[in-house]
Coordinates of C-alpha atoms in Angstrom, one line a residue:
X668 CA -23.6 1.8 17.9
X669 CA -22.5 -1.7 16.9
X670 CA -23.1 -2.1 13.1
X671 CA -23.4 -5.6 11.8
X672 CA -22.1 -4.7 8.4
X673 CA -19.2 -2.4 7.5
X674 CA -20.4 1.2 7.5
X675 CA -18.7 4.5 6.8
X676 CA -18.1 6.7 9.8
X677 CA -16.6 10.2 10.3
X678 CA -13.5 10.5 12.5
X679 CA -12.9 13.9 14.0
X680 CA -9.9 15.2 15.9
X681 CA -10.5 18.4 17.8
X682 CA -8.4 20.7 19.9
X683 CA -8.9 21.1 23.6
X684 CA -11.3 24.1 23.1
X685 CA -13.5 21.9 20.9
X686 CA -12.4 23.5 17.6
X687 CA -12.2 21.0 14.7
X688 CA -8.6 20.1 13.9
X689 CA -9.0 17.5 11.2
X690 CA -11.5 14.9 10.0
X691 CA -11.8 12.0 7.5
X692 CA -14.1 9.2 6.5
X693 CA -13.3 5.6 7.5
X694 CA -15.0 2.2 7.5
X695 CA -16.1 0.7 10.7
X696 CA -14.6 -2.8 11.4
X697 CA -15.1 -3.7 15.0
X698 CA -16.2 -2.2 18.3
X699 CA -16.0 -3.3 22.0
X700 CA -16.4 -1.5 25.3
X701 CA -12.6 -0.8 25.1
X702 CA -12.1 0.3 21.5
X703 CA -13.3 1.0 18.0
X704 CA -11.3 -0.3 15.0
X705 CA -11.7 1.3 11.6
X706 CA -10.1 1.0 8.1
X707 CA -8.9 4.1 6.2
X708 CA -9.1 3.4 2.5
X709 CA -6.5 4.7 0.1
X710 CA -7.6 7.9 -1.5
X711 CA -9.5 9.2 1.5
X712 CA -9.5 12.9 2.0
X713 CA -8.2 14.3 5.3
X714 CA -9.5 17.7 5.9
X715 CA -7.0 19.6 8.0
X716 CA -9.1 22.5 9.4
X717 CA -6.2 24.1 11.3
X718 CA -4.1 24.5 8.2
X719 CA -7.1 25.0 5.9
X720 CA -5.9 22.2 3.6
X721 CA -7.1 18.9 2.2
X722 CA -4.7 16.0 2.0
X723 CA -5.3 12.8 0.0
X724 CA -4.1 9.7 1.9
X725 CA -2.7 7.4 -0.7
X726 CA -2.0 4.5 1.6
X727 CA -4.5 2.3 3.6
X728 CA -4.5 2.5 7.4
X729 CA -5.9 0.4 10.3
X730 CA -7.0 2.8 13.0
X731 CA -7.5 1.9 16.7
X732 CA -9.4 4.3 19.0
X733 CA -9.3 3.6 22.7
X734 CA -12.6 4.5 24.4
X735 CA -11.1 4.3 27.9
X736 CA -7.5 5.4 27.6
X737 CA -6.1 8.5 26.1
X738 CA -4.4 7.3 22.9
X739 CA -5.1 6.2 19.3
X740 CA -3.0 4.0 17.1
X741 CA -2.8 4.2 13.3
X742 CA -1.0 1.4 11.5
X743 CA -0.2 3.0 8.1
X744 CA 0.6 0.6 5.3
X745 CA 3.3 2.6 3.4
X746 CA 5.0 1.3 0.2
X747 CA 8.2 0.6 2.2
X748 CA 6.6 -1.0 5.2
X749 CA 4.4 -0.4 8.2
X750 CA 4.4 2.9 10.1
X751 CA 2.7 3.5 13.4
X752 CA 1.3 6.9 14.4
X753 CA 0.0 7.2 18.0
X754 CA -1.8 10.3 19.2
X755 CA -1.9 11.1 22.9
X756 CA -5.4 12.5 23.5
X757 CA -8.4 12.3 25.7
X758 CA -10.3 9.0 25.3
X759 CA -12.2 8.7 22.0
X760 CA -15.9 9.2 22.1
X761 CA -18.7 7.8 19.9
X762 CA -20.7 10.5 18.1
X763 CA -23.9 10.3 15.9
X764 CA -21.7 10.2 12.8
X765 CA -18.7 8.2 14.1
X766 CA -15.8 9.1 16.5
X767 CA -14.3 12.1 18.1
X768 CA -11.1 12.6 20.1
X769 CA -9.4 15.6 21.7
X770 CA -5.8 15.7 20.3
X771 CA -3.3 16.8 23.0
X772 CA -0.5 17.2 20.4
X773 CA 2.0 14.6 21.7
X774 CA 2.6 11.9 19.2
X775 CA 4.6 8.7 19.2
X776 CA 5.7 7.5 15.8
X777 CA 7.4 4.3 14.6
X778 CA 9.1 4.7 11.2
X779 CA 9.0 1.9 8.6
X780 CA 12.5 1.1 9.8
X781 CA 11.1 0.3 13.3
X782 CA 12.4 3.3 15.2
X783 CA 10.1 4.9 17.8
X784 CA 10.2 8.7 18.2
X785 CA 8.2 11.2 20.4
X786 CA 7.2 14.2 18.3
X787 CA 5.4 17.5 18.7
X788 CA 6.6 18.1 22.3
X789 CA 6.9 21.8 21.3
X790 CA 3.3 21.9 20.3
X791 CA 2.2 20.2 23.5
X792 CA 4.1 22.9 25.5
X793 CA 2.8 25.8 23.4
X794 CA -0.8 24.5 23.5
X795 CA -0.8 24.1 27.3
X796 CA -0.8 27.9 27.3
X797 CA -3.0 28.5 24.2
X798 CA -5.8 26.1 25.3
X799 CA -5.2 26.4 29.1
X800 CA -4.8 22.7 29.7
X801 CA -5.5 21.9 33.3
X802 CA -2.6 20.4 35.3
X803 CA -4.3 17.0 35.5
X804 CA -4.6 17.0 31.6
X805 CA -0.9 17.8 31.2
X806 CA 0.1 15.2 33.8
X807 CA -2.3 12.6 32.3
X808 CA -0.9 13.1 28.8
X809 CA 2.7 12.7 30.1
X810 CA 1.6 9.5 32.0
X811 CA -0.2 8.2 28.9
X812 CA 2.9 8.7 26.7
X813 CA 5.0 6.7 29.2
X814 CA 2.3 4.0 29.5
X815 CA 2.1 3.7 25.8
X816 CA 5.9 3.4 25.5
X817 CA 5.7 0.6 28.1
X818 CA 2.9 -1.2 26.3
X819 CA 5.0 -1.2 23.1
X820 CA 8.1 -2.4 25.0
X821 CA 6.1 -5.3 26.6
X822 CA 4.2 -6.0 23.4
X823 CA 0.9 -5.5 25.3
X824 CA -2.5 -5.0 23.6
X825 CA -2.9 -3.6 21.0
X826 CA 0.8 -4.0 20.2
X827 CA 0.7 -7.8 20.7
X828 CA 0.0 -8.6 17.1
X829 CA -3.7 -7.7 17.3
X830 CA -3.5 -5.0 14.6
X831 CA -1.3 -7.1 12.4
X832 CA -3.8 -9.9 12.6
X833 CA -6.3 -7.7 10.9
X834 CA -4.1 -6.9 7.9
X835 CA -5.0 -10.1 6.0
X836 CA -8.7 -9.1 6.2
X837 CA -8.2 -5.7 4.6
X838 CA -9.1 -5.1 0.9
X839 CA -5.6 -4.1 -0.1
X840 CA -4.5 -7.7 0.6
X841 CA -7.3 -9.5 -1.1
X842 CA -7.6 -7.6 -4.4
X843 CA -11.4 -7.2 -3.6
X844 CA -12.8 -4.1 -2.1
X845 CA -15.1 -5.9 0.4
X846 CA -15.3 -3.0 2.9
X847 CA -16.3 -0.2 0.6

């Protein structure tokens, strides 16, 4: 699906067994054979099915979903700066209503102060047993984490200014809500 005008899509994160983990609505921005880029509007509802809670996301986000490699990148525009949240996952897939990815628990986060941290390693270890991750999935997730850290260090795509170049196009910068 390659919309010519911005459209709403549903983003779903699922666990390895296919159970819905969380989902939210976003606005399609761009798609290539490599990735899908979407905009998360302030005030969107994130339904966290695992915790049986709904969260309101007050800040906008630019969300990158790789269709070939096992990671996602959210650039969250917090009041005190830009925060990055990267999921290690299986490659994202297009669905009839939007996007879906299998969350493998490992996350790489950059604080608004610019510090990168790996989080949820304990969940990754626990869920290897709970969801019976095959050895190749475990090894692939660990390799993807290291590959992502290397991309960041080298400032390789999409950490080469690509995401930041989109910020001026987003409604929060223009005062107009062109993408709604």
